[in-house]
Coordinates of N, CA and C in Angstrom, one line a residue:
M1 N 75.1 27.2 -32.6 CA 75.8 26.5 -31.5 C 75.1 26.9 -30.1
I2 N 75.3 26.1 -29.1 CA 74.7 26.4 -27.8 C 75.9 26.4 -26.8
R3 N 75.9 27.4 -26.0 CA 76.9 27.5 -24.9 C 76.3 26.8 -23.7
R4 N 77.1 25.9 -23.1 CA 76.6 25.2 -21.9 C 77.6 25.3 -20.8
I5 N 77.1 25.3 -19.6 CA 77.9 25.3 -18.4 C 77.7 24.0 -17.6
R6 N 78.7 23.2 -17.4 CA 78.6 21.9 -16.8 C 77.6 21.0 -17.4
T7 N 77.6 20.9 -18.7 CA 76.6 20.1 -19.4 C 76.9 18.6 -19.4
P8 N 76.1 17.8 -18.9 CA 76.3 16.4 -18.9 C 76.2 15.8 -20.3
L9 N 76.8 14.7 -20.6 CA 76.9 14.1 -21.9 C 75.5 13.8 -22.5
L10 N 74.5 13.4 -21.7 CA 73.2 13.1 -22.2 C 72.5 14.3 -22.7
A11 N 72.8 15.5 -22.1 CA 72.1 16.7 -22.5 C 72.4 17.1 -23.9
L12 N 73.6 16.6 -24.5 CA 73.9 17.0 -25.8 C 72.9 16.5 -26.8
L13 N 72.2 15.4 -26.5 CA 71.3 14.8 -27.5 C 70.0 15.7 -27.6
G14 N 69.6 16.3 -26.4 CA 68.4 17.1 -26.5 C 68.7 18.5 -26.9
A15 N 69.9 18.9 -27.0 CA 70.3 20.3 -27.3 C 70.0 20.6 -28.8
A16 N 70.0 19.6 -29.6 CA 69.8 19.9 -31.1 C 68.5 20.5 -31.4
T17 N 67.4 20.2 -30.6 CA 66.1 20.8 -30.9 C 66.1 22.2 -30.4
L18 N 67.0 22.7 -29.6 CA 67.0 24.1 -29.2 C 67.9 25.0 -30.0
S19 N 68.6 24.5 -30.9 CA 69.6 25.3 -31.6 C 69.0 26.4 -32.4
A20 N 67.7 26.2 -32.8 CA 67.1 27.3 -33.6 C 66.8 28.5 -32.8
C21 N 66.6 28.3 -31.5 CA 66.3 29.4 -30.6 C 67.4 30.1 -29.9
F22 N 68.5 29.3 -29.6 CA 69.6 29.8 -28.8 C 70.9 29.7 -29.6
S23 N 71.7 30.7 -29.4 CA 73.0 30.7 -30.1 C 74.0 31.6 -29.4
L24 N 75.3 31.2 -29.6 CA 76.3 32.1 -29.2 C 76.4 33.3 -30.0
G25 N 76.3 33.2 -31.3 CA 76.2 34.3 -32.2 C 77.5 35.1 -32.3
G26 N 77.8 35.6 -33.5 CA 79.0 36.5 -33.6 C 78.7 37.9 -34.1
K27 N 77.6 38.0 -34.7 CA 77.2 39.3 -35.3 C 76.4 40.1 -34.2
P28 N 76.3 41.4 -34.3 CA 75.6 42.2 -33.3 C 74.1 42.0 -33.5
P29 N 73.3 42.1 -32.4 CA 71.8 41.9 -32.5 C 71.2 43.0 -33.3
P30 N 70.0 42.8 -33.8 CA 69.3 43.8 -34.6 C 68.8 45.0 -33.8
F31 N 68.7 44.8 -32.4 CA 68.3 45.9 -31.5 C 68.7 45.5 -30.1
L32 N 68.8 46.5 -29.2 CA 69.2 46.2 -27.8 C 68.0 46.3 -26.9
L33 N 67.9 45.6 -25.9 CA 66.8 45.5 -25.0 C 67.1 46.4 -23.7
T34 N 66.1 46.9 -23.1 CA 66.2 47.7 -21.9 C 65.0 47.4 -21.0
L35 N 64.9 47.9 -19.8 CA 63.8 47.8 -18.9 C 63.1 49.1 -18.8
D36 N 61.8 49.2 -19.0 CA 61.0 50.4 -18.8 C 60.2 50.2 -17.5
P37 N 60.3 51.2 -16.6 CA 59.5 51.1 -15.4 C 58.0 51.4 -15.6
D38 N 57.2 50.6 -14.9 CA 55.8 50.8 -14.9 C 55.4 52.1 -14.1
A39 N 56.3 52.4 -13.1 CA 56.1 53.5 -12.2 C 57.3 54.4 -12.2
A40 N 57.2 55.7 -12.3 CA 58.3 56.6 -12.2 C 57.9 57.9 -11.5
P41 N 58.8 58.5 -10.8 CA 58.5 59.8 -10.2 C 58.0 60.8 -11.2
A42 N 57.0 61.6 -10.7 CA 56.5 62.7 -11.6 C 57.6 63.8 -11.8
T43 N 57.6 64.3 -13.0 CA 58.6 65.4 -13.3 C 58.4 66.6 -12.4
G44 N 59.5 67.1 -11.8 CA 59.4 68.3 -11.0 C 59.1 68.0 -9.5
T45 N 59.0 66.7 -9.1 CA 58.7 66.3 -7.7 C 60.0 66.6 -6.9
A46 N 59.9 67.3 -5.8 CA 61.0 67.6 -4.9 C 60.7 67.0 -3.6
R47 N 61.8 66.4 -3.0 CA 61.7 65.8 -1.7 C 62.9 66.1 -0.8
T48 N 62.7 66.3 0.4 CA 63.8 66.6 1.4 C 63.8 65.6 2.5
A49 N 65.0 65.1 2.9 CA 65.1 64.2 4.0 C 66.4 64.4 4.7
A50 N 66.4 64.0 6.0 CA 67.6 64.0 6.7 C 68.5 62.9 6.2
D51 N 69.8 62.9 6.5 CA 70.7 61.9 6.0 C 70.2 60.5 6.4
A52 N 69.7 60.3 7.6 CA 69.3 59.0 8.1 C 68.0 58.5 7.4
A53 N 67.3 59.4 6.7 CA 66.0 59.0 6.1 C 66.2 58.7 4.6
T54 N 67.3 58.9 4.1 CA 67.6 58.6 2.7 C 67.7 57.1 2.5
L55 N 67.5 56.6 1.3 CA 67.7 55.2 0.9 C 68.6 55.1 -0.3
T56 N 69.7 54.5 -0.2 CA 70.6 54.2 -1.3 C 70.4 52.8 -1.8
I57 N 70.1 52.7 -3.1 CA 69.8 51.4 -3.7 C 71.1 51.1 -4.5
L58 N 71.7 50.0 -4.1 CA 73.0 49.6 -4.6 C 72.8 48.6 -5.8
I59 N 73.7 48.6 -6.7 CA 73.7 47.6 -7.8 C 73.8 46.2 -7.2
P60 N 72.9 45.3 -7.5 CA 73.0 44.0 -6.9 C 74.1 43.2 -7.4
T61 N 74.6 42.3 -6.6 CA 75.6 41.3 -7.2 C 74.8 40.3 -8.0
A62 N 75.5 39.4 -8.7 CA 74.9 38.5 -9.6 C 75.8 37.3 -9.9
P63 N 75.3 36.1 -10.1 CA 76.1 35.0 -10.5 C 76.8 35.2 -11.9
Q64 N 77.7 34.3 -12.2 CA 78.5 34.5 -13.4 C 77.6 34.5 -14.7
K65 N 76.5 33.7 -14.7 CA 75.7 33.6 -15.9 C 75.0 34.9 -16.2
L66 N 74.8 35.8 -15.2 CA 74.2 37.1 -15.4 C 75.2 38.2 -15.6
R67 N 76.4 38.0 -15.5 CA 77.4 39.0 -15.7 C 77.8 39.2 -17.2
T68 N 76.7 39.4 -18.0 CA 76.8 39.5 -19.4 C 75.6 40.3 -19.8
T69 N 75.6 40.9 -21.0 CA 74.5 41.6 -21.6 C 73.5 40.6 -22.3
R70 N 73.9 39.3 -22.3 CA 73.0 38.3 -23.0 C 72.0 37.7 -22.0
I71 N 71.0 37.1 -22.5 CA 69.9 36.6 -21.6 C 70.0 35.1 -21.5
P72 N 70.3 34.6 -20.3 CA 70.5 33.1 -20.1 C 69.1 32.4 -20.2
V73 N 69.2 31.1 -20.7 CA 68.1 30.2 -20.7 C 68.5 29.0 -20.0
Q74 N 67.8 28.7 -18.9 CA 68.1 27.5 -18.0 C 67.3 26.4 -18.7
Q75 N 68.1 25.5 -19.3 CA 67.4 24.3 -20.0 C 67.0 23.2 -19.0
D76 N 67.9 22.9 -18.1 CA 67.7 22.0 -17.0 C 68.6 22.3 -15.8
D77 N 68.7 21.4 -14.9 CA 69.5 21.8 -13.7 C 71.0 22.0 -13.9
A78 N 71.5 21.6 -15.1 CA 72.9 21.6 -15.3 C 73.4 22.3 -16.6
S79 N 72.4 22.8 -17.4 CA 72.9 23.4 -18.7 C 72.1 24.7 -19.0
I80 N 72.9 25.6 -19.5 CA 72.4 27.0 -19.8 C 72.8 27.4 -21.2
A81 N 71.9 28.0 -22.0 CA 72.1 28.6 -23.3 C 71.8 30.1 -23.2
Y82 N 71.9 30.8 -24.3 CA 71.6 32.2 -24.3 C 70.6 32.4 -25.5
V83 N 69.7 33.4 -25.3 CA 68.7 33.7 -26.3 C 69.4 34.3 -27.6
Q84 N 69.1 33.7 -28.7 CA 69.8 34.2 -29.9 C 69.3 35.6 -30.3
D85 N 70.3 36.5 -30.6 CA 70.0 37.9 -31.1 C 69.4 38.7 -30.0
A86 N 69.5 38.3 -28.7 CA 69.0 39.1 -27.6 C 70.2 39.7 -26.8
Q87 N 70.2 41.0 -26.6 CA 71.2 41.6 -25.8 C 70.7 42.8 -25.1
W88 N 71.1 43.0 -23.8 CA 70.7 44.2 -23.0 C 71.6 45.3 -23.5
V89 N 71.1 46.5 -23.3 CA 71.8 47.7 -23.6 C 73.0 47.9 -22.6
E90 N 72.9 47.4 -21.4 CA 73.9 47.4 -20.4 C 73.7 46.2 -19.5
A91 N 74.6 46.0 -18.5 CA 74.5 44.9 -17.6 C 73.1 44.8 -17.0
P92 N 72.5 43.6 -16.9 CA 71.2 43.5 -16.3 C 71.1 44.0 -14.8
Q93 N 72.2 43.8 -14.1 CA 72.2 44.3 -12.7 C 72.0 45.8 -12.6
R94 N 72.6 46.5 -13.5 CA 72.5 48.0 -13.5 C 71.1 48.4 -14.0
L95 N 70.6 47.7 -15.0 CA 69.2 48.0 -15.4 C 68.2 47.7 -14.3
F96 N 68.4 46.6 -13.6 CA 67.4 46.3 -12.6 C 67.5 47.3 -11.4
Q97 N 68.7 47.7 -11.0 CA 68.9 48.7 -10.0 C 68.2 50.0 -10.3
R98 N 68.3 50.4 -11.5 CA 67.7 51.6 -12.0 C 66.2 51.5 -11.9
L99 N 65.7 50.3 -12.4 CA 64.2 50.1 -12.4 C 63.7 50.1 -10.9
V100 N 64.4 49.5 -10.0 CA 63.9 49.5 -8.6 C 64.0 50.9 -8.0
S101 N 65.0 51.6 -8.3 CA 65.1 53.0 -7.8 C 64.0 53.9 -8.3
E102 N 63.7 53.8 -9.6 CA 62.6 54.6 -10.1 C 61.2 54.2 -9.5
T103 N 61.0 52.9 -9.3 CA 59.8 52.4 -8.7 C 59.6 52.8 -7.3
V104 N 60.7 52.6 -6.5 CA 60.6 53.0 -5.1 C 60.4 54.5 -4.9
A105 N 61.1 55.3 -5.7 CA 60.9 56.7 -5.7 C 59.5 57.1 -6.0
A106 N 58.9 56.4 -6.9 CA 57.5 56.7 -7.4 C 56.4 56.2 -6.4
R107 N 56.7 55.1 -5.7 CA 55.7 54.5 -4.9 C 55.8 54.7 -3.4
T108 N 56.9 55.3 -3.0 CA 57.1 55.6 -1.6 C 57.5 57.1 -1.4
S109 N 57.6 57.6 -0.2 CA 58.0 58.9 0.1 C 59.5 59.1 0.3
R110 N 60.2 58.0 0.1 CA 61.7 58.1 0.4 C 62.4 58.9 -0.6
V111 N 63.5 59.5 -0.1 CA 64.5 60.1 -1.0 C 65.5 59.1 -1.5
V112 N 65.5 58.7 -2.7 CA 66.3 57.6 -3.2 C 67.5 58.1 -3.9
L113 N 68.7 57.5 -3.5 CA 70.0 57.8 -4.0 C 70.5 56.6 -4.7
D114 N 71.5 56.8 -5.6 CA 72.2 55.7 -6.2 C 73.7 55.7 -5.6
E115 N 74.5 54.8 -6.1 CA 75.8 54.6 -5.5 C 76.7 55.8 -5.7
G116 N 76.5 56.6 -6.7 CA 77.3 57.8 -6.9 C 77.0 58.9 -6.0
Q117 N 75.9 58.8 -5.2 CA 75.5 59.9 -4.3 C 75.5 59.5 -2.8
Y118 N 75.6 58.2 -2.5 CA 75.4 57.8 -1.1 C 76.5 58.2 -0.2
L119 N 77.7 58.5 -0.7 CA 78.8 58.8 0.2 C 78.6 60.1 1.1
T120 N 77.7 61.0 0.6 CA 77.4 62.2 1.3 C 76.3 62.0 2.3
A121 N 75.3 61.1 1.9 CA 74.2 60.9 2.8 C 73.6 59.5 2.6
P122 N 74.4 58.5 3.1 CA 74.0 57.1 2.8 C 72.7 56.7 3.4
G123 N 72.3 57.1 4.6 CA 71.1 56.6 5.2 C 70.9 55.1 5.2
E124 N 69.7 54.6 4.9 CA 69.6 53.1 4.7 C 70.1 52.7 3.4
Q125 N 70.5 51.5 3.3 CA 71.0 50.9 2.0 C 70.3 49.7 1.7
L126 N 69.9 49.6 0.4 CA 69.3 48.4 -0.1 C 70.3 47.7 -1.0
A127 N 70.8 46.6 -0.6 CA 71.7 45.8 -1.3 C 71.0 44.4 -1.7
G128 N 71.8 43.5 -2.2 CA 71.2 42.2 -2.5 C 71.8 41.5 -3.7
Q129 N 71.2 40.4 -4.1 CA 71.7 39.6 -5.2 C 70.6 39.4 -6.2
L130 N 70.9 39.6 -7.5 CA 70.0 39.3 -8.5 C 70.3 37.8 -8.9
M131 N 69.5 36.9 -8.4 CA 69.8 35.5 -8.5 C 69.4 34.9 -9.8
E132 N 68.3 35.3 -10.3 CA 67.8 34.8 -11.6 C 67.3 36.0 -12.4
F133 N 67.6 36.1 -13.7 CA 67.1 37.1 -14.6 C 67.2 36.6 -16.0
G134 N 66.3 35.7 -16.3 CA 66.4 35.1 -17.6 C 65.2 34.2 -17.9
V135 N 65.4 33.1 -18.6 CA 64.3 32.3 -19.1 C 64.4 30.9 -18.5
D136 N 63.3 30.4 -18.0 CA 63.2 29.0 -17.6 C 62.6 28.2 -18.7
A137 N 63.4 27.5 -19.5 CA 62.9 26.8 -20.7 C 61.9 25.7 -20.3
R138 N 62.0 25.2 -19.1 CA 61.2 24.1 -18.7 C 59.7 24.5 -18.6
S139 N 59.5 25.8 -18.2 CA 58.1 26.3 -18.1 C 57.8 27.3 -19.2
N140 N 58.8 27.7 -20.0 CA 58.7 28.7 -21.0 C 58.2 30.1 -20.4
E141 N 58.9 30.4 -19.3 CA 58.6 31.6 -18.5 C 59.9 32.5 -18.3
A142 N 59.7 33.8 -18.3 CA 60.7 34.7 -17.8 C 60.7 34.6 -16.3
L143 N 61.9 34.6 -15.7 CA 62.1 34.4 -14.3 C 63.0 35.5 -13.7
V144 N 62.5 36.2 -12.7 CA 63.3 37.2 -12.0 C 63.3 36.8 -10.5
V145 N 64.5 36.6 -9.9 CA 64.6 36.4 -8.4 C 65.6 37.3 -7.9
Y146 N 65.2 38.1 -6.8 CA 66.0 39.1 -6.2 C 66.0 38.8 -4.7
Q147 N 67.2 38.6 -4.1 CA 67.4 38.5 -2.7 C 67.8 39.8 -2.2
A148 N 66.9 40.6 -1.5 CA 67.1 41.9 -1.1 C 67.7 41.9 0.4
M149 N 68.5 42.9 0.7 CA 69.1 43.1 2.0 C 69.0 44.6 2.4
L150 N 68.2 44.9 3.3 CA 68.0 46.3 3.8 C 68.9 46.5 5.0
V151 N 69.9 47.4 4.9 CA 70.8 47.7 6.0 C 70.4 49.1 6.6
S152 N 70.2 49.1 7.9 CA 69.8 50.4 8.5 C 71.0 51.4 8.5
A153 N 70.6 52.6 8.7 CA 71.7 53.7 8.8 C 72.6 53.3 9.9
G154 N 73.9 53.3 9.6 CA 74.8 52.9 10.6 C 75.1 51.4 10.7
G155 N 74.4 50.6 9.9 CA 74.6 49.2 9.8 C 74.3 48.3 11.0
K156 N 73.4 48.8 11.9 CA 73.1 48.1 13.1 C 72.2 46.9 12.9
T157 N 71.3 47.0 11.9 CA 70.4 45.9 11.7 C 70.3 45.6 10.2
V158 N 70.1 44.4 9.9 CA 70.0 43.9 8.5 C 68.8 43.0 8.3
T159 N 67.9 43.4 7.3 CA 66.7 42.6 7.1 C 66.8 42.0 5.7
Q160 N 66.5 40.8 5.5 CA 66.6 40.1 4.2 C 65.2 39.7 3.8
R161 N 64.9 39.8 2.5 CA 63.7 39.3 1.9 C 63.9 38.9 0.5
R162 N 63.3 37.8 0.1 CA 63.4 37.2 -1.3 C 62.2 37.6 -2.1
F163 N 62.4 38.0 -3.3 CA 61.3 38.3 -4.2 C 61.4 37.5 -5.5
E164 N 60.3 37.1 -6.0 CA 60.3 36.3 -7.3 C 59.1 36.6 -8.1
A165 N 59.3 36.6 -9.4 CA 58.2 36.8 -10.3 C 58.5 36.0 -11.6
R166 N 57.4 35.4 -12.1 CA 57.4 34.7 -13.4 C 56.4 35.3 -14.3
E167 N 56.8 35.3 -15.6 CA 55.8 35.8 -16.6 C 55.9 34.9 -17.8
P168 N 54.8 34.4 -18.4 CA 54.8 33.6 -19.6 C 55.4 34.3 -20.8
I169 N 56.2 33.6 -21.6 CA 56.7 34.2 -22.8 C 55.7 34.2 -23.9
G170 N 54.8 33.1 -23.9 CA 53.7 33.1 -24.8 C 54.1 32.8 -26.2
G171 N 55.1 32.1 -26.5 CA 55.5 31.7 -27.8 C 57.0 31.2 -27.8
K172 N 57.6 31.4 -29.0 CA 59.0 31.0 -29.1 C 59.9 31.9 -28.2
V173 N 61.0 31.3 -27.8 CA 62.0 32.0 -27.0 C 62.8 32.8 -28.0
E174 N 62.4 34.0 -28.2 CA 63.1 35.0 -29.1 C 63.2 36.3 -28.4
A175 N 64.1 37.2 -29.0 CA 64.5 38.4 -28.3 C 63.3 39.3 -27.8
K176 N 62.4 39.6 -28.7 CA 61.3 40.5 -28.4 C 60.4 40.0 -27.3
P177 N 59.8 38.8 -27.5 CA 58.9 38.3 -26.4 C 59.6 38.0 -25.1
V178 N 60.9 37.6 -25.1 CA 61.6 37.4 -23.9 C 61.9 38.7 -23.2
G179 N 62.3 39.7 -24.0 CA 62.5 41.0 -23.4 C 61.3 41.6 -22.7
E180 N 60.1 41.5 -23.4 CA 58.9 42.0 -22.8 C 58.5 41.2 -21.6
A181 N 58.6 39.9 -21.6 CA 58.3 39.1 -20.4 C 59.2 39.4 -19.2
L182 N 60.5 39.6 -19.5 CA 61.4 39.9 -18.4 C 61.1 41.3 -17.8
T183 N 60.7 42.3 -18.7 CA 60.3 43.6 -18.2 C 59.1 43.5 -17.3
R184 N 58.1 42.7 -17.7 CA 57.0 42.6 -16.8 C 57.3 41.9 -15.5
A185 N 58.1 40.9 -15.5 CA 58.6 40.2 -14.3 C 59.4 41.1 -13.4
A186 N 60.3 41.9 -14.0 CA 61.2 42.8 -13.2 C 60.3 43.9 -12.6
N187 N 59.3 44.4 -13.3 CA 58.4 45.4 -12.7 C 57.6 44.9 -11.6
R188 N 57.2 43.7 -11.7 CA 56.4 43.0 -10.5 C 57.3 43.0 -9.3
V189 N 58.6 42.5 -9.5 CA 59.5 42.5 -8.4 C 59.7 43.8 -7.8
A190 N 60.0 44.8 -8.7 CA 60.2 46.2 -8.2 C 59.1 46.8 -7.4
L191 N 57.8 46.5 -7.9 CA 56.7 46.9 -7.1 C 56.5 46.2 -5.8
D192 N 56.9 45.0 -5.7 CA 56.9 44.2 -4.4 C 57.9 44.8 -3.5
V193 N 59.1 45.1 -4.0 CA 60.1 45.7 -3.2 C 59.7 47.1 -2.6
A194 N 59.1 47.9 -3.5 CA 58.6 49.2 -3.0 C 57.5 49.1 -2.0
A195 N 56.6 48.1 -2.1 CA 55.6 47.9 -1.1 C 56.2 47.4 0.2
W196 N 57.2 46.6 0.2 CA 57.9 46.2 1.4 C 58.6 47.4 2.1
L197 N 59.3 48.2 1.3 CA 60.0 49.4 1.9 C 59.0 50.4 2.4
G198 N 57.8 50.4 1.8 CA 56.8 51.4 2.3 C 56.0 51.0 3.5
E199 N 56.3 49.7 4.0 CA 55.5 49.2 5.1 C 55.9 50.0 6.4

C-alpha cells in the first residue's frame, strides 16, 4: 500500500506502478539507517572560546512529512509515499543537526555546542528548517534542503541562507541506495554550511 497526503483521484491510477518500491509496511526493517559525516573533529582536539564566540547548533524544525523515521518520496506536487523497509535510527532532524555540528567543528575554528550545552554559553545560534530530506521520484534523486538562520549573540542580528543538494540514487528506490544518496547530499549541505560559517 502507498500512503498519500492530499492525493488527487487521478494520482491513484499511477500509484500502482510504484507499489513495489514504496509501502507503509508493518514489520520492522532489516536494518536502520544513519548519517555518517565526511568530516569530523580529530580526536583529542581542544578549543577554548569566550561565551560570545561559541556556536550553538539547534535541531532544525521540519514539516510533518519529515517528523518520522521513515523516508518520504515526493511522487508529484500533491502525493507522498515512503520508501519500503527504510527507517532512520532516530528522527532525521536530529541526525542532520549532529552531522552539521560535526562538520562545522571539523572545518572551522568555532567551539560548537548542542542544545544541551548552550544555556551556559549560548554565543551565536544556528537554527533553521529542514525543508526537504527524502526522495524526488520525478528525478530519481535524493534531495536535502535546509533553510539556515544564524542568530548573533544577544539576538541583535539574524542572517538567513538556503542550502540545497541533490544526489542521484542510481537505481531502484530502495533502502540502501536511498540512504547512501541522502548521506552524500546531507554531507554536501553540511560542508556548504561550514564554509558559510567560516567566511
